[in-house]
JSON list of N, CA and C in Angstrom, two decimals:
[
{"chain": "A", "resi": 1, "resn": "MET", "atom": "N", "xyz": [-11.83, 4.71, -7.21]},
{"chain": "A", "resi": 1, "resn": "MET", "atom": "CA", "xyz": [-10.59, 5.00, -6.60]},
{"chain": "A", "resi": 1, "resn": "MET", "atom": "C", "xyz": [-10.30, 6.74, -6.99]},
{"chain": "A", "resi": 2, "resn": "ALA", "atom": "N", "xyz": [-9.69, 7.43, -6.19]},
{"chain": "A", "resi": 2, "resn": "ALA", "atom": "CA", "xyz": [-8.85, 8.79, -6.68]},
{"chain": "A", "resi": 2, "resn": "ALA", "atom": "C", "xyz": [-7.93, 8.31, -6.89]},
{"chain": "A", "resi": 3, "resn": "THR", "atom": "N", "xyz": [-7.70, 9.24, -7.86]},
{"chain": "A", "resi": 3, "resn": "THR", "atom": "CA", "xyz": [-6.41, 9.23, -8.75]},
{"chain": "A", "resi": 3, "resn": "THR", "atom": "C", "xyz": [-5.17, 10.72, -8.70]},
{"chain": "A", "resi": 4, "resn": "ASP", "atom": "N", "xyz": [-6.25, 11.92, -8.29]},
{"chain": "A", "resi": 4, "resn": "ASP", "atom": "CA", "xyz": [-5.32, 12.95, -7.78]},
{"chain": "A", "resi": 4, "resn": "ASP", "atom": "C", "xyz": [-4.47, 12.46, -6.35]},
{"chain": "A", "resi": 5, "resn": "PRO", "atom": "N", "xyz": [-3.23, 13.43, -6.54]},
{"chain": "A", "resi": 5, "resn": "PRO", "atom": "CA", "xyz": [-2.38, 13.13, -4.93]},
{"chain": "A", "resi": 5, "resn": "PRO", "atom": "C", "xyz": [-3.09, 13.28, -3.95]},
{"chain": "A", "resi": 6, "resn": "VAL", "atom": "N", "xyz": [-3.86, 14.59, -3.93]},
{"chain": "A", "resi": 6, "resn": "VAL", "atom": "CA", "xyz": [-4.60, 14.52, -2.51]},
{"chain": "A", "resi": 6, "resn": "VAL", "atom": "C", "xyz": [-5.95, 13.58, -2.26]},
{"chain": "A", "resi": 7, "resn": "GLY", "atom": "N", "xyz": [-6.34, 13.35, -3.33]},
{"chain": "A", "resi": 7, "resn": "GLY", "atom": "CA", "xyz": [-7.57, 12.23, -2.98]},
{"chain": "A", "resi": 7, "resn": "GLY", "atom": "C", "xyz": [-6.90, 10.74, -2.63]},
{"chain": "A", "resi": 8, "resn": "ARG", "atom": "N", "xyz": [-5.86, 10.35, -3.21]},
{"chain": "A", "resi": 8, "resn": "ARG", "atom": "CA", "xyz": [-4.86, 9.23, -2.76]},
{"chain": "A", "resi": 8, "resn": "ARG", "atom": "C", "xyz": [-4.60, 9.43, -1.34]},
{"chain": "A", "resi": 9, "resn": "PHE", "atom": "N", "xyz": [-4.24, 10.77, -0.74]},
{"chain": "A", "resi": 9, "resn": "PHE", "atom": "CA", "xyz": [-3.42, 11.10, 0.10]},
{"chain": "A", "resi": 9, "resn": "PHE", "atom": "C", "xyz": [-5.06, 10.92, 1.07]},
{"chain": "A", "resi": 10, "resn": "LEU", "atom": "N", "xyz": [-5.73, 11.53, 1.02]},
{"chain": "A", "resi": 10, "resn": "LEU", "atom": "CA", "xyz": [-6.84, 11.27, 2.18]},
{"chain": "A", "resi": 10, "resn": "LEU", "atom": "C", "xyz": [-7.71, 10.19, 2.07]},
{"chain": "A", "resi": 11, "resn": "THR", "atom": "N", "xyz": [-7.37, 9.24, 0.80]},
{"chain": "A", "resi": 11, "resn": "THR", "atom": "CA", "xyz": [-8.06, 7.64, 1.31]},
{"chain": "A", "resi": 11, "resn": "THR", "atom": "C", "xyz": [-6.91, 6.65, 1.66]},
{"chain": "A", "resi": 12, "resn": "ALA", "atom": "N", "xyz": [-6.02, 7.09, 1.86]},
{"chain": "A", "resi": 12, "resn": "ALA", "atom": "CA", "xyz": [-4.88, 6.23, 2.94]},
{"chain": "A", "resi": 12, "resn": "ALA", "atom": "C", "xyz": [-4.66, 7.06, 4.28]},
{"chain": "A", "resi": 13, "resn": "LEU", "atom": "N", "xyz": [-5.44, 7.77, 4.85]},
{"chain": "A", "resi": 13, "resn": "LEU", "atom": "CA", "xyz": [-5.54, 8.46, 6.10]},
{"chain": "A", "resi": 13, "resn": "LEU", "atom": "C", "xyz": [-6.53, 7.11, 6.25]},
{"chain": "A", "resi": 14, "resn": "ASP", "atom": "N", "xyz": [-6.60, 7.40, 8.09]},
{"chain": "A", "resi": 14, "resn": "ASP", "atom": "CA", "xyz": [-7.44, 7.07, 8.88]},
{"chain": "A", "resi": 14, "resn": "ASP", "atom": "C", "xyz": [-8.64, 7.71, 9.28]},
{"chain": "A", "resi": 15, "resn": "PRO", "atom": "N", "xyz": [-10.07, 7.18, 9.28]},
{"chain": "A", "resi": 15, "resn": "PRO", "atom": "CA", "xyz": [-11.26, 8.31, 9.18]},
{"chain": "A", "resi": 15, "resn": "PRO", "atom": "C", "xyz": [-10.97, 9.41, 9.79]},
{"chain": "A", "resi": 16, "resn": "ASP", "atom": "N", "xyz": [-10.29, 9.31, 11.15]},
{"chain": "A", "resi": 16, "resn": "ASP", "atom": "CA", "xyz": [-10.69, 10.87, 11.96]},
{"chain": "A", "resi": 16, "resn": "ASP", "atom": "C", "xyz": [-9.68, 11.78, 11.53]},
{"chain": "A", "resi": 17, "resn": "HIS", "atom": "N", "xyz": [-8.53, 11.28, 10.98]},
{"chain": "A", "resi": 17, "resn": "HIS", "atom": "CA", "xyz": [-7.42, 12.47, 10.34]},
{"chain": "A", "resi": 17, "resn": "HIS", "atom": "C", "xyz": [-7.64, 12.41, 8.88]},
{"chain": "A", "resi": 18, "resn": "ARG", "atom": "N", "xyz": [-8.63, 11.79, 8.24]},
{"chain": "A", "resi": 18, "resn": "ARG", "atom": "CA", "xyz": [-9.14, 12.16, 6.98]},
{"chain": "A", "resi": 18, "resn": "ARG", "atom": "C", "xyz": [-10.05, 13.46, 6.53]},
{"chain": "A", "resi": 19, "resn": "GLU", "atom": "N", "xyz": [-10.93, 13.54, 8.21]},
{"chain": "A", "resi": 19, "resn": "GLU", "atom": "CA", "xyz": [-11.90, 14.46, 8.41]},
{"chain": "A", "resi": 19, "resn": "GLU", "atom": "C", "xyz": [-11.19, 15.47, 8.68]},
{"chain": "A", "resi": 20, "resn": "ALA", "atom": "N", "xyz": [-10.38, 15.73, 9.40]},
{"chain": "A", "resi": 20, "resn": "ALA", "atom": "CA", "xyz": [-9.66, 16.91, 10.05]},
{"chain": "A", "resi": 20, "resn": "ALA", "atom": "C", "xyz": [-8.64, 17.46, 9.06]},
{"chain": "A", "resi": 21, "resn": "VAL", "atom": "N", "xyz": [-8.08, 17.06, 8.14]},
{"chain": "A", "resi": 21, "resn": "VAL", "atom": "CA", "xyz": [-7.39, 17.27, 7.13]},
{"chain": "A", "resi": 21, "resn": "VAL", "atom": "C", "xyz": [-8.34, 17.88, 5.90]},
{"chain": "A", "resi": 22, "resn": "SER", "atom": "N", "xyz": [-9.31, 17.10, 5.71]},
{"chain": "A", "resi": 22, "resn": "SER", "atom": "CA", "xyz": [-10.31, 17.39, 4.54]},
{"chain": "A", "resi": 22, "resn": "SER", "atom": "C", "xyz": [-10.73, 18.76, 5.02]},
{"chain": "A", "resi": 23, "resn": "ALA", "atom": "N", "xyz": [-10.72, 19.03, 6.40]},
{"chain": "A", "resi": 23, "resn": "ALA", "atom": "CA", "xyz": [-11.62, 19.97, 6.87]},
{"chain": "A", "resi": 23, "resn": "ALA", "atom": "C", "xyz": [-10.33, 21.52, 6.74]},
{"chain": "A", "resi": 24, "resn": "GLY", "atom": "N", "xyz": [-8.96, 21.27, 6.31]},
{"chain": "A", "resi": 24, "resn": "GLY", "atom": "CA", "xyz": [-8.33, 22.02, 6.28]},
{"chain": "A", "resi": 24, "resn": "GLY", "atom": "C", "xyz": [-8.03, 22.82, 5.11]},
{"chain": "A", "resi": 25, "resn": "PRO", "atom": "N", "xyz": [-7.06, 23.71, 4.91]},
{"chain": "A", "resi": 25, "resn": "PRO", "atom": "CA", "xyz": [-7.32, 24.51, 3.48]},
{"chain": "A", "resi": 25, "resn": "PRO", "atom": "C", "xyz": [-6.24, 23.89, 2.26]},
{"chain": "A", "resi": 26, "resn": "ARG", "atom": "N", "xyz": [-7.22, 23.96, 1.49]},
{"chain": "A", "resi": 26, "resn": "ARG", "atom": "CA", "xyz": [-6.46, 23.01, 0.00]},
{"chain": "A", "resi": 26, "resn": "ARG", "atom": "C", "xyz": [-5.39, 22.95, -0.10]},
{"chain": "A", "resi": 27, "resn": "GLU", "atom": "N", "xyz": [-4.19, 24.08, 0.19]},
{"chain": "A", "resi": 27, "resn": "GLU", "atom": "CA", "xyz": [-2.83, 24.50, 0.02]},
{"chain": "A", "resi": 27, "resn": "GLU", "atom": "C", "xyz": [-2.17, 23.43, 1.03]},
{"chain": "A", "resi": 28, "resn": "GLU", "atom": "N", "xyz": [-2.65, 22.89, 2.01]},
{"chain": "A", "resi": 28, "resn": "GLU", "atom": "CA", "xyz": [-2.13, 22.41, 3.48]},
{"chain": "A", "resi": 28, "resn": "GLU", "atom": "C", "xyz": [-2.28, 20.82, 2.51]},
{"chain": "A", "resi": 29, "resn": "GLN", "atom": "N", "xyz": [-3.57, 20.56, 2.19]},
{"chain": "A", "resi": 29, "resn": "GLN", "atom": "CA", "xyz": [-3.81, 19.07, 1.95]},
{"chain": "A", "resi": 29, "resn": "GLN", "atom": "C", "xyz": [-2.59, 18.69, 0.49]},
{"chain": "A", "resi": 30, "resn": "GLU", "atom": "N", "xyz": [-2.28, 19.79, -0.40]},
{"chain": "A", "resi": 30, "resn": "GLU", "atom": "CA", "xyz": [-1.61, 19.72, -1.22]},
{"chain": "A", "resi": 30, "resn": "GLU", "atom": "C", "xyz": [-0.07, 19.71, -0.82]},
{"chain": "A", "resi": 31, "resn": "ARG", "atom": "N", "xyz": [-0.01, 20.30, 0.18]},
{"chain": "A", "resi": 31, "resn": "ARG", "atom": "CA", "xyz": [1.45, 20.30, 0.86]},
{"chain": "A", "resi": 31, "resn": "ARG", "atom": "C", "xyz": [1.66, 18.82, 1.34]},
{"chain": "A", "resi": 32, "resn": "LEU", "atom": "N", "xyz": [0.33, 18.26, 2.32]},
{"chain": "A", "resi": 32, "resn": "LEU", "atom": "CA", "xyz": [0.83, 16.87, 3.25]},
{"chain": "A", "resi": 32, "resn": "LEU", "atom": "C", "xyz": [0.94, 15.75, 1.72]},
{"chain": "A", "resi": 33, "resn": "ALA", "atom": "N", "xyz": [-0.29, 16.12, 0.69]},
{"chain": "A", "resi": 33, "resn": "ALA", "atom": "CA", "xyz": [-0.18, 14.77, -0.32]},
{"chain": "A", "resi": 33, "resn": "ALA", "atom": "C", "xyz": [1.27, 14.69, -0.51]},
{"chain": "A", "resi": 34, "resn": "ALA", "atom": "N", "xyz": [1.84, 15.95, -1.16]},
{"chain": "A", "resi": 34, "resn": "ALA", "atom": "CA", "xyz": [3.39, 16.54, -1.85]},
{"chain": "A", "resi": 34, "resn": "ALA", "atom": "C", "xyz": [4.27, 15.22, -0.83]},
{"chain": "A", "resi": 35, "resn": "ALA", "atom": "N", "xyz": [4.43, 15.43, 0.26]},
{"chain": "A", "resi": 35, "resn": "ALA", "atom": "CA", "xyz": [5.27, 15.16, 1.01]},
{"chain": "A", "resi": 35, "resn": "ALA", "atom": "C", "xyz": [5.12, 13.46, 1.35]},
{"chain": "A", "resi": 36, "resn": "TRP", "atom": "N", "xyz": [4.03, 13.17, 1.02]},
{"chain": "A", "resi": 36, "resn": "TRP", "atom": "CA", "xyz": [3.17, 11.81, 1.34]},
{"chain": "A", "resi": 36, "resn": "TRP", "atom": "C", "xyz": [4.09, 10.92, 0.14]},
{"chain": "A", "resi": 37, "resn": "GLU", "atom": "N", "xyz": [3.65, 11.61, -0.73]},
{"chain": "A", "resi": 37, "resn": "GLU", "atom": "CA", "xyz": [4.27, 10.98, -1.81]},
{"chain": "A", "resi": 37, "resn": "GLU", "atom": "C", "xyz": [5.58, 10.31, -2.17]},
{"chain": "A", "resi": 38, "resn": "ARG", "atom": "N", "xyz": [6.32, 11.79, -1.81]},
{"chain": "A", "resi": 38, "resn": "ARG", "atom": "CA", "xyz": [7.91, 11.82, -1.40]},
{"chain": "A", "resi": 38, "resn": "ARG", "atom": "C", "xyz": [8.36, 10.76, -0.27]},
{"chain": "A", "resi": 39, "resn": "GLU", "atom": "N", "xyz": [7.36, 10.54, 0.54]},
{"chain": "A", "resi": 39, "resn": "GLU", "atom": "CA", "xyz": [7.75, 9.59, 1.36]},
{"chain": "A", "resi": 39, "resn": "GLU", "atom": "C", "xyz": [7.48, 7.82, 0.54]},
{"chain": "A", "resi": 40, "resn": "LEU", "atom": "N", "xyz": [6.55, 8.05, -0.17]},
{"chain": "A", "resi": 40, "resn": "LEU", "atom": "CA", "xyz": [6.48, 6.57, -0.65]},
{"chain": "A", "resi": 40, "resn": "LEU", "atom": "C", "xyz": [7.44, 6.52, -2.10]},
{"chain": "A", "resi": 41, "resn": "ASP", "atom": "N", "xyz": [7.85, 7.82, -2.40]},
{"chain": "A", "resi": 41, "resn": "ASP", "atom": "CA", "xyz": [8.98, 7.46, -3.38]},
{"chain": "A", "resi": 41, "resn": "ASP", "atom": "C", "xyz": [10.44, 6.99, -2.98]},
{"chain": "A", "resi": 42, "resn": "THR", "atom": "N", "xyz": [10.78, 7.38, -1.77]},
{"chain": "A", "resi": 42, "resn": "THR", "atom": "CA", "xyz": [11.75, 7.43, -1.40]},
{"chain": "A", "resi": 42, "resn": "THR", "atom": "C", "xyz": [12.14, 6.14, -0.17]},
{"chain": "A", "resi": 43, "resn": "ASP", "atom": "N", "xyz": [11.46, 5.75, 0.72]},
{"chain": "A", "resi": 43, "resn": "ASP", "atom": "CA", "xyz": [11.67, 4.71, 1.54]},
{"chain": "A", "resi": 43, "resn": "ASP", "atom": "C", "xyz": [11.55, 3.62, 1.09]},
{"chain": "A", "resi": 44, "resn": "ASP", "atom": "N", "xyz": [12.48, 2.89, 1.27]},
{"chain": "A", "resi": 44, "resn": "ASP", "atom": "CA", "xyz": [12.92, 1.54, 0.58]},
{"chain": "A", "resi": 44, "resn": "ASP", "atom": "C", "xyz": [11.86, 0.70, 1.53]},
{"chain": "A", "resi": 45, "resn": "ASP", "atom": "N", "xyz": [11.70, 0.41, 2.99]},
{"chain": "A", "resi": 45, "resn": "ASP", "atom": "CA", "xyz": [11.04, -0.20, 3.65]},
{"chain": "A", "resi": 45, "resn": "ASP", "atom": "C", "xyz": [9.61, -0.22, 2.85]},
{"chain": "A", "resi": 46, "resn": "LEU", "atom": "N", "xyz": [9.16, 0.85, 2.59]},
{"chain": "A", "resi": 46, "resn": "LEU", "atom": "CA", "xyz": [7.57, 1.15, 1.67]},
{"chain": "A", "resi": 46, "resn": "LEU", "atom": "C", "xyz": [7.47, 0.04, 0.48]},
{"chain": "A", "resi": 47, "resn": "ASP", "atom": "N", "xyz": [8.78, 0.21, -0.37]},
{"chain": "A", "resi": 47, "resn": "ASP", "atom": "CA", "xyz": [8.57, -0.91, -1.22]},
{"chain": "A", "resi": 47, "resn": "ASP", "atom": "C", "xyz": [8.50, -2.17, -0.84]},
{"chain": "A", "resi": 48, "resn": "SER", "atom": "N", "xyz": [9.25, -2.52, 0.09]},
{"chain": "A", "resi": 48, "resn": "SER", "atom": "CA", "xyz": [8.63, -4.08, 0.47]},
{"chain": "A", "resi": 48, "resn": "SER", "atom": "C", "xyz": [7.47, -3.98, 0.65]},
{"chain": "A", "resi": 49, "resn": "LEU", "atom": "N", "xyz": [6.81, -3.31, 1.74]},
{"chain": "A", "resi": 49, "resn": "LEU", "atom": "CA", "xyz": [5.53, -3.35, 1.74]},
{"chain": "A", "resi": 49, "resn": "LEU", "atom": "C", "xyz": [4.47, -3.10, 0.90]},
{"chain": "A", "resi": 50, "resn": "ASP", "atom": "N", "xyz": [5.00, -2.21, -0.06]},
{"chain": "A", "resi": 50, "resn": "ASP", "atom": "CA", "xyz": [4.09, -2.28, -1.42]},
{"chain": "A", "resi": 50, "resn": "ASP", "atom": "C", "xyz": [3.64, -3.28, -2.30]},
{"chain": "A", "resi": 51, "resn": "GLU", "atom": "N", "xyz": [4.93, -4.43, -2.18]},
{"chain": "A", "resi": 51, "resn": "GLU", "atom": "CA", "xyz": [4.91, -5.37, -2.56]},
{"chain": "A", "resi": 51, "resn": "GLU", "atom": "C", "xyz": [3.67, -6.53, -1.98]},
{"chain": "A", "resi": 52, "resn": "LEU", "atom": "N", "xyz": [3.78, -6.13, -1.10]},
{"chain": "A", "resi": 52, "resn": "LEU", "atom": "CA", "xyz": [2.87, -7.17, -0.16]},
{"chain": "A", "resi": 52, "resn": "LEU", "atom": "C", "xyz": [1.13, -6.55, 0.00]},
{"chain": "A", "resi": 53, "resn": "SER", "atom": "N", "xyz": [1.17, -5.22, 0.26]},
{"chain": "A", "resi": 53, "resn": "SER", "atom": "CA", "xyz": [0.08, -4.79, 0.29]},
{"chain": "A", "resi": 53, "resn": "SER", "atom": "C", "xyz": [0.15, -2.95, -0.06]},
{"chain": "A", "resi": 54, "resn": "PRO", "atom": "N", "xyz": [-0.39, -2.80, -1.39]},
{"chain": "A", "resi": 54, "resn": "PRO", "atom": "CA", "xyz": [-0.17, -1.38, -1.54]},
{"chain": "A", "resi": 54, "resn": "PRO", "atom": "C", "xyz": [-1.01, -0.25, -0.69]},
{"chain": "A", "resi": 55, "resn": "ALA", "atom": "N", "xyz": [-2.24, -0.70, -0.13]},
{"chain": "A", "resi": 55, "resn": "ALA", "atom": "CA", "xyz": [-2.81, 0.15, 0.32]},
{"chain": "A", "resi": 55, "resn": "ALA", "atom": "C", "xyz": [-2.26, 0.09, 2.15]},
{"chain": "A", "resi": 56, "resn": "ALA", "atom": "N", "xyz": [-1.40, -0.80, 2.59]},
{"chain": "A", "resi": 56, "resn": "ALA", "atom": "CA", "xyz": [-0.63, -0.63, 3.31]},
{"chain": "A", "resi": 56, "resn": "ALA", "atom": "C", "xyz": [0.06, 0.25, 3.60]},
{"chain": "A", "resi": 57, "resn": "ALA", "atom": "N", "xyz": [1.17, 0.23, 2.30]},
{"chain": "A", "resi": 57, "resn": "ALA", "atom": "CA", "xyz": [2.30, 0.82, 2.24]},
{"chain": "A", "resi": 57, "resn": "ALA", "atom": "C", "xyz": [1.47, 2.58, 2.50]},
{"chain": "A", "resi": 58, "resn": "GLU", "atom": "N", "xyz": [0.97, 2.77, 1.68]},
{"chain": "A", "resi": 58, "resn": "GLU", "atom": "CA", "xyz": [0.25, 4.22, 1.34]},
{"chain": "A", "resi": 58, "resn": "GLU", "atom": "C", "xyz": [-0.58, 4.42, 3.01]},
{"chain": "A", "resi": 59, "resn": "ALA", "atom": "N", "xyz": [-0.99, 3.65, 3.70]},
{"chain": "A", "resi": 59, "resn": "ALA", "atom": "CA", "xyz": [-1.72, 4.06, 5.26]},
{"chain": "A", "resi": 59, "resn": "ALA", "atom": "C", "xyz": [-0.40, 4.37, 5.67]},
{"chain": "A", "resi": 60, "resn": "GLU", "atom": "N", "xyz": [0.93, 3.60, 5.79]},
{"chain": "A", "resi": 60, "resn": "GLU", "atom": "CA", "xyz": [1.81, 4.01, 6.46]},
{"chain": "A", "resi": 60, "resn": "GLU", "atom": "C", "xyz": [2.82, 5.15, 6.46]},
{"chain": "A", "resi": 61, "resn": "ALA", "atom": "N", "xyz": [3.19, 5.52, 4.81]},
{"chain": "A", "resi": 61, "resn": "ALA", "atom": "CA", "xyz": [3.43, 6.63, 4.71]},
{"chain": "A", "resi": 61, "resn": "ALA", "atom": "C", "xyz": [2.78, 8.15, 5.10]},
{"chain": "A", "resi": 62, "resn": "ALA", "atom": "N", "xyz": [1.16, 7.85, 5.23]},
{"chain": "A", "resi": 62, "resn": "ALA", "atom": "CA", "xyz": [0.35, 8.71, 5.35]},
{"chain": "A", "resi": 62, "resn": "ALA", "atom": "C", "xyz": [0.53, 9.50, 7.11]},
{"chain": "A", "resi": 63, "resn": "ARG", "atom": "N", "xyz": [0.56, 7.77, 7.88]},
{"chain": "A", "resi": 63, "resn": "ARG", "atom": "CA", "xyz": [1.17, 8.22, 9.35]},
{"chain": "A", "resi": 63, "resn": "ARG", "atom": "C", "xyz": [2.17, 8.72, 9.60]},
{"chain": "A", "resi": 64, "resn": "ARG", "atom": "N", "xyz": [3.25, 8.47, 8.92]},
{"chain": "A", "resi": 64, "resn": "ARG", "atom": "CA", "xyz": [4.55, 9.04, 8.90]},
{"chain": "A", "resi": 64, "resn": "ARG", "atom": "C", "xyz": [4.43, 10.40, 8.80]},
{"chain": "A", "resi": 65, "resn": "VAL", "atom": "N", "xyz": [3.74, 11.07, 7.54]},
{"chain": "A", "resi": 65, "resn": "VAL", "atom": "CA", "xyz": [3.68, 12.12, 7.26]},
{"chain": "A", "resi": 65, "resn": "VAL", "atom": "C", "xyz": [3.12, 13.14, 8.41]},
{"chain": "A", "resi": 66, "resn": "LEU", "atom": "N", "xyz": [1.57, 12.35, 8.86]},
{"chain": "A", "resi": 66, "resn": "LEU", "atom": "CA", "xyz": [1.07, 13.17, 9.78]},
{"chain": "A", "resi": 66, "resn": "LEU", "atom": "C", "xyz": [1.92, 13.31, 11.44]},
{"chain": "A", "resi": 67, "resn": "GLY", "atom": "N", "xyz": [2.53, 12.11, 11.77]},
{"chain": "A", "resi": 67, "resn": "GLY", "atom": "CA", "xyz": [3.53, 11.94, 12.55]},
{"chain": "A", "resi": 67, "resn": "GLY", "atom": "C", "xyz": [4.37, 13.16, 12.65]},
{"chain": "A", "resi": 68, "resn": "ARG", "atom": "N", "xyz": [5.21, 13.10, 11.47]},
{"chain": "A", "resi": 68, "resn": "ARG", "atom": "CA", "xyz": [6.14, 14.37, 11.39]},
{"chain": "A", "resi": 68, "resn": "ARG", "atom": "C", "xyz": [5.57, 15.47, 11.49]},
{"chain": "A", "resi": 69, "resn": "GLU", "atom": "N", "xyz": [4.13, 15.77, 11.07]},
{"chain": "A", "resi": 69, "resn": "GLU", "atom": "CA", "xyz": [3.85, 17.33, 11.41]},
{"chain": "A", "resi": 69, "resn": "GLU", "atom": "C", "xyz": [3.49, 17.74, 12.64]},
{"chain": "A", "resi": 70, "resn": "GLN", "atom": "N", "xyz": [3.06, 16.39, 13.14]},
{"chain": "A", "resi": 70, "resn": "GLN", "atom": "CA", "xyz": [2.77, 16.91, 15.11]},
{"chain": "A", "resi": 70, "resn": "GLN", "atom": "C", "xyz": [3.82, 17.06, 15.44]},
{"chain": "A", "resi": 71, "resn": "ALA", "atom": "N", "xyz": [4.85, 16.74, 15.27]},
{"chain": "A", "resi": 71, "resn": "ALA", "atom": "CA", "xyz": [5.82, 16.80, 16.13]},
{"chain": "A", "resi": 71, "resn": "ALA", "atom": "C", "xyz": [6.70, 17.96, 16.70]}
]
């Protein structure tokens, strides 16, 4: 299991997004991973989901971060 923020973020992504983000610059990966960590830290709904399934909470936070990037 990845322990660095970028590795954890990439793991939380679905395979298609993981490939696309992995192909991008490291700085962009780090920026997205930081946004993902903020999402996990600040969203109370994700706290509830995290109690049931940490992986699902991380995946949902990743979807939200990418959704904001694409908007």
